mmCIF file of C-alpha atoms in Angstrom:
data_model
loop_
_atom_site.group_PDB
_atom_site.id
_atom_site.type_symbol
_atom_site.label_atom_id
_atom_site.label_comp_id
_atom_site.label_asym_id
_atom_site.label_seq_id
_atom_site.Cartn_x
_atom_site.Cartn_y
_atom_site.Cartn_z
ATOM 1 C CA MET A 26 90.275 87.218 117.331
ATOM 2 C CA HIS A 27 93.034 86.290 114.909
ATOM 3 C CA GLY A 28 94.127 82.765 114.184
ATOM 4 C CA SER A 29 97.042 81.512 116.225
ATOM 5 C CA ASP A 30 99.321 81.894 113.214
ATOM 6 C CA SER A 31 98.082 85.355 112.220
ATOM 7 C CA LEU A 32 99.279 88.805 113.338
ATOM 8 C CA PRO A 33 97.081 91.921 113.335
ATOM 9 C CA TRP A 34 97.648 94.583 110.689
ATOM 10 C CA PRO A 35 99.812 97.520 111.834
ATOM 11 C CA ARG A 36 97.930 100.823 111.964
ATOM 12 C CA SER A 37 100.207 102.333 109.280
ATOM 13 C CA VAL A 38 99.326 99.489 106.891
ATOM 14 C CA LYS A 39 95.620 100.035 107.521
ATOM 15 C CA TRP A 40 95.908 103.737 106.620
ATOM 16 C CA LEU A 41 98.025 103.035 103.554
ATOM 17 C CA HIS A 42 95.571 100.321 102.457
ATOM 18 C CA ILE A 43 92.668 102.788 102.731
ATOM 19 C CA PHE A 44 94.498 105.382 100.629
ATOM 20 C CA LEU A 45 95.531 102.787 98.049
ATOM 21 C CA ALA A 46 91.987 101.412 97.847
ATOM 22 C CA LEU A 47 90.599 104.899 97.165
ATOM 23 C CA PHE A 48 93.355 106.073 94.819
ATOM 24 C CA ILE A 49 93.644 102.883 92.760
ATOM 25 C CA THR A 50 89.856 102.690 92.420
ATOM 26 C CA PHE A 51 89.809 106.297 91.174
ATOM 27 C CA GLN A 52 92.643 105.537 88.763
ATOM 28 C CA LEU A 53 90.857 102.530 87.295
ATOM 29 C CA MET A 54 87.509 104.289 87.005
ATOM 30 C CA SER A 55 88.906 107.530 85.576
ATOM 31 C CA GLU A 56 90.786 105.730 82.819
ATOM 32 C CA LEU A 57 87.511 104.370 81.469
ATOM 33 C CA ASP A 58 86.473 107.721 79.974
ATOM 34 C CA MET A 59 89.506 110.018 79.950
ATOM 35 C CA LYS A 60 91.195 111.381 76.858
ATOM 36 C CA ALA A 61 94.726 112.742 76.596
ATOM 37 C CA ILE A 62 95.035 116.503 76.947
ATOM 38 C CA TRP A 63 96.575 116.764 73.457
ATOM 39 C CA LYS A 64 93.451 115.256 71.839
ATOM 40 C CA HIS A 65 91.249 118.281 71.198
ATOM 41 C CA VAL A 66 88.812 117.545 68.385
ATOM 42 C CA GLY A 67 85.372 116.558 69.668
ATOM 43 C CA ILE A 68 86.549 115.778 73.199
ATOM 44 C CA SER A 69 84.677 117.201 76.191
ATOM 45 C CA ALA A 70 86.457 119.254 78.833
ATOM 46 C CA PHE A 71 85.403 116.681 81.430
ATOM 47 C CA ARG A 72 87.360 113.938 79.653
ATOM 48 C CA HIS A 73 90.458 116.168 79.699
ATOM 49 C CA PHE A 74 89.816 116.906 83.392
ATOM 50 C CA LEU A 75 89.755 113.147 84.044
ATOM 51 C CA PHE A 76 93.105 112.802 82.279
ATOM 52 C CA VAL A 77 94.753 115.564 84.318
ATOM 53 C CA SER A 78 93.153 114.221 87.525
ATOM 54 C CA HIS A 79 94.364 110.732 86.626
ATOM 55 C CA MET A 80 97.917 112.037 86.281
ATOM 56 C CA TRP A 81 97.937 113.877 89.622
ATOM 57 C CA VAL A 82 96.152 111.136 91.577
ATOM 58 C CA GLY A 83 98.639 108.752 89.973
ATOM 59 C CA VAL A 84 101.509 110.768 91.425
ATOM 60 C CA ALA A 85 99.766 110.727 94.831
ATOM 61 C CA SER A 86 99.235 106.958 94.482
ATOM 62 C CA THR A 87 102.913 106.476 93.725
ATOM 63 C CA LEU A 88 103.858 108.426 96.857
ATOM 64 C CA VAL A 89 101.572 106.167 98.927
ATOM 65 C CA ILE A 90 103.119 103.105 97.265
ATOM 66 C CA ILE A 91 106.596 104.394 98.186
ATOM 67 C CA LEU A 92 105.445 104.895 101.791
ATOM 68 C CA PHE A 93 104.035 101.354 101.750
ATOM 69 C CA TRP A 94 107.392 99.981 100.580
ATOM 70 C CA LEU A 95 109.133 101.888 103.389
ATOM 71 C CA VAL A 96 106.786 100.260 105.916
ATOM 72 C CA VAL A 97 107.439 96.861 104.295
ATOM 73 C CA ALA A 98 111.199 97.438 104.532
ATOM 74 C CA GLY A 99 110.928 98.095 108.265
ATOM 75 C CA ASN A 100 108.571 95.251 109.199
ATOM 76 C CA ALA A 101 109.820 91.666 108.909
ATOM 77 C CA GLN A 102 106.364 90.152 109.574
ATOM 78 C CA LEU A 103 104.823 92.262 106.796
ATOM 79 C CA ARG A 104 107.591 91.218 104.394
ATOM 80 C CA ALA A 105 107.006 87.561 105.284
ATOM 81 C CA HIS A 106 103.262 88.057 104.689
ATOM 82 C CA LEU A 107 103.633 89.769 101.314
ATOM 83 C CA PHE A 108 106.419 87.550 100.026
ATOM 84 C CA PRO A 109 105.776 84.091 101.546
ATOM 85 C CA TYR A 110 108.449 82.317 99.563
ATOM 86 C CA HIS A 111 110.059 80.314 102.375
ATOM 87 C CA GLY A 112 109.385 78.178 105.411
ATOM 88 C CA VAL A 113 106.026 78.016 107.102
ATOM 89 C CA TYR A 114 104.727 80.986 105.062
ATOM 90 C CA LEU A 115 105.248 79.051 101.839
ATOM 91 C CA GLN A 116 103.720 75.875 103.307
ATOM 92 C CA ARG A 117 100.563 77.828 104.147
ATOM 93 C CA ILE A 118 99.938 78.540 100.448
ATOM 94 C CA GLY A 119 99.236 74.854 99.775
ATOM 95 C CA LYS A 120 97.140 74.536 102.928
ATOM 96 C CA ASP A 121 95.169 77.666 102.015
ATOM 97 C CA ILE A 122 94.447 76.332 98.523
ATOM 98 C CA GLN A 123 93.288 72.995 99.983
ATOM 99 C CA GLY A 124 91.115 74.841 102.514
ATOM 100 C CA ALA A 125 89.609 77.075 99.832
ATOM 101 C CA THR A 126 88.507 74.020 97.847
ATOM 102 C CA ARG A 127 86.509 73.008 100.940
ATOM 103 C CA GLY A 128 85.147 76.505 101.565
ATOM 104 C CA ILE A 129 87.533 77.255 104.450
ATOM 105 C CA PHE A 130 89.151 80.685 104.414
ATOM 106 C CA PRO A 131 92.413 81.570 106.140
ATOM 107 C CA PRO A 132 92.256 83.874 109.165
ATOM 108 C CA ALA A 133 92.480 87.653 108.761
ATOM 109 C CA GLY A 134 95.753 89.430 109.367
ATOM 110 C CA MET A 135 99.382 88.900 108.465
ATOM 111 C CA ARG A 136 100.302 85.253 108.147
ATOM 112 C CA GLY A 137 101.685 84.762 104.656
ATOM 113 C CA GLY A 138 100.024 81.959 102.745
ATOM 114 C CA LEU A 139 97.797 82.488 99.734
ATOM 115 C CA PRO A 140 96.364 85.877 100.831
ATOM 116 C CA GLY A 141 99.871 87.186 101.449
ATOM 117 C CA LEU A 142 101.084 85.934 98.081
ATOM 118 C CA VAL A 143 98.167 87.654 96.346
ATOM 119 C CA HIS A 144 98.685 90.878 98.333
ATOM 120 C CA GLY A 145 102.375 90.883 97.434
ATOM 121 C CA LEU A 146 101.666 90.366 93.738
ATOM 122 C CA GLY A 147 99.133 93.209 93.887
ATOM 123 C CA LEU A 148 101.704 95.514 95.480
ATOM 124 C CA LEU A 149 104.221 94.633 92.767
ATOM 125 C CA ALA A 150 101.634 95.279 90.027
ATOM 126 C CA ILE A 151 100.564 98.688 91.335
ATOM 127 C CA SER A 152 104.220 99.584 91.908
ATOM 128 C CA ALA A 153 105.042 98.873 88.260
ATOM 129 C CA MET A 154 101.929 100.742 87.169
ATOM 130 C CA GLY A 155 102.889 103.728 89.338
ATOM 131 C CA ALA A 156 106.475 103.754 88.078
ATOM 132 C CA SER A 157 105.441 103.647 84.413
ATOM 133 C CA GLY A 158 102.781 106.293 85.105
ATOM 134 C CA VAL A 159 105.307 108.654 86.688
ATOM 135 C CA VAL A 160 107.598 108.241 83.660
ATOM 136 C CA MET A 161 104.634 109.141 81.400
ATOM 137 C CA PHE A 162 103.753 112.098 83.664
ATOM 138 C CA VAL A 163 107.297 113.490 83.402
ATOM 139 C CA MET A 164 107.345 112.992 79.628
ATOM 140 C CA ILE A 165 103.991 114.768 79.190
ATOM 141 C CA TYR A 166 105.024 117.774 81.249
ATOM 142 C CA ALA A 167 108.485 117.894 79.640
ATOM 143 C CA ALA A 168 106.713 118.082 76.270
ATOM 144 C CA GLY A 169 104.604 121.005 77.510
ATOM 145 C CA GLY A 170 101.320 119.096 77.607
ATOM 146 C CA VAL A 171 101.428 118.047 73.954
ATOM 147 C CA LYS A 172 101.901 114.472 72.841
ATOM 148 C CA PRO A 173 105.446 113.397 73.773
ATOM 149 C CA GLY A 174 107.786 111.809 71.236
ATOM 150 C CA ASP A 175 107.869 108.199 70.144
ATOM 151 C CA ALA A 176 109.657 107.088 73.331
ATOM 152 C CA TYR A 177 106.385 107.765 75.172
ATOM 153 C CA GLY A 178 104.980 104.610 73.577
ATOM 154 C CA ILE A 179 107.197 102.363 75.711
ATOM 155 C CA PRO A 180 105.988 103.399 79.198
ATOM 156 C CA HIS A 181 102.468 103.791 77.803
ATOM 157 C CA ALA A 182 102.449 100.177 76.550
ATOM 158 C CA ILE A 183 103.811 98.927 79.890
ATOM 159 C CA HIS A 184 101.262 101.026 81.800
ATOM 160 C CA SER A 185 98.376 99.720 79.671
ATOM 161 C CA LEU A 186 99.467 96.096 80.009
ATOM 162 C CA ILE A 187 99.821 96.341 83.773
ATOM 163 C CA ALA A 188 96.473 98.185 83.999
ATOM 164 C CA ASN A 189 94.798 95.009 82.716
ATOM 165 C CA LEU A 190 96.483 92.998 85.474
ATOM 166 C CA VAL A 191 95.474 95.574 88.087
ATOM 167 C CA TRP A 192 91.867 95.466 86.847
ATOM 168 C CA ALA A 193 91.837 91.675 87.292
ATOM 169 C CA TYR A 194 93.459 92.030 90.714
ATOM 170 C CA TRP A 195 90.981 94.755 91.753
ATOM 171 C CA TRP A 196 87.921 92.656 90.851
ATOM 172 C CA GLY A 197 89.369 89.496 92.380
ATOM 173 C CA HIS A 198 90.502 91.256 95.545
ATOM 174 C CA ILE A 199 87.088 92.843 96.125
ATOM 175 C CA ALA A 200 85.237 89.616 95.335
ATOM 176 C CA MET A 201 87.372 87.532 97.701
ATOM 177 C CA ALA A 202 87.227 90.155 100.455
ATOM 178 C CA LEU A 203 83.418 90.294 100.235
ATOM 179 C CA LEU A 204 83.125 86.511 100.138
ATOM 180 C CA HIS A 205 85.477 86.273 103.106
ATOM 181 C CA ALA A 206 83.568 89.035 104.949
ATOM 182 C CA LEU A 207 80.325 87.078 104.593
ATOM 183 C CA ARG A 208 81.925 84.278 106.598
ATOM 184 C CA THR A 209 84.193 86.340 108.836
ATOM 185 C CA PRO A 210 83.284 90.050 109.133
ATOM 186 C CA ARG A 211 86.578 90.617 111.022
ATOM 187 C CA ILE A 212 88.346 90.700 107.662
ATOM 188 C CA LEU A 213 87.023 94.242 107.127
ATOM 189 C CA ARG A 214 89.010 95.520 110.127
ATOM 190 C CA ILE A 215 91.722 96.431 107.626
ATOM 191 C CA PHE A 216 89.584 99.545 107.011
ATOM 192 C CA ILE A 217 89.440 100.526 110.699
ATOM 193 C CA PRO A 218 92.705 102.267 111.634
#
């Protein structure tokens, strides 16, 4: 049962969350050992395969992110959850922080507060990562699979910087979800469409 101030996740959000969890995890793990397709000397074919896979799964991730934003645009409660910058949603952030210091977690579902703020920041981070990745993808294919020109360095630097933020978000999100699940297993219902 959800808290009195919490709404259940829409089915579409559950599906999109599952796809994002899988795709973003693949993206983070694949980047650990991939090498650009234009780096040939002493690089295994598998590392090039990871690079190409990373690019295509990145495009798929970006499509899921776009679908997520479309769902957000059409759902006022989801927008209030992800961007709790006003009213009762904003007030819950302070209450959630106070509760967390005493080992009390907020209820599962859409209610804004600290979890919503963190979810919204995560969506913004992966959106920026997806956008910069798509720009890199287009530049790589426009260059015929060889290293693009100097302009490639700009989206690459942005993508790399945001990747560090997404790594921190990924670890923190998993850790908090597991900690929360130990107290309230209902939190994992986000994975049951």
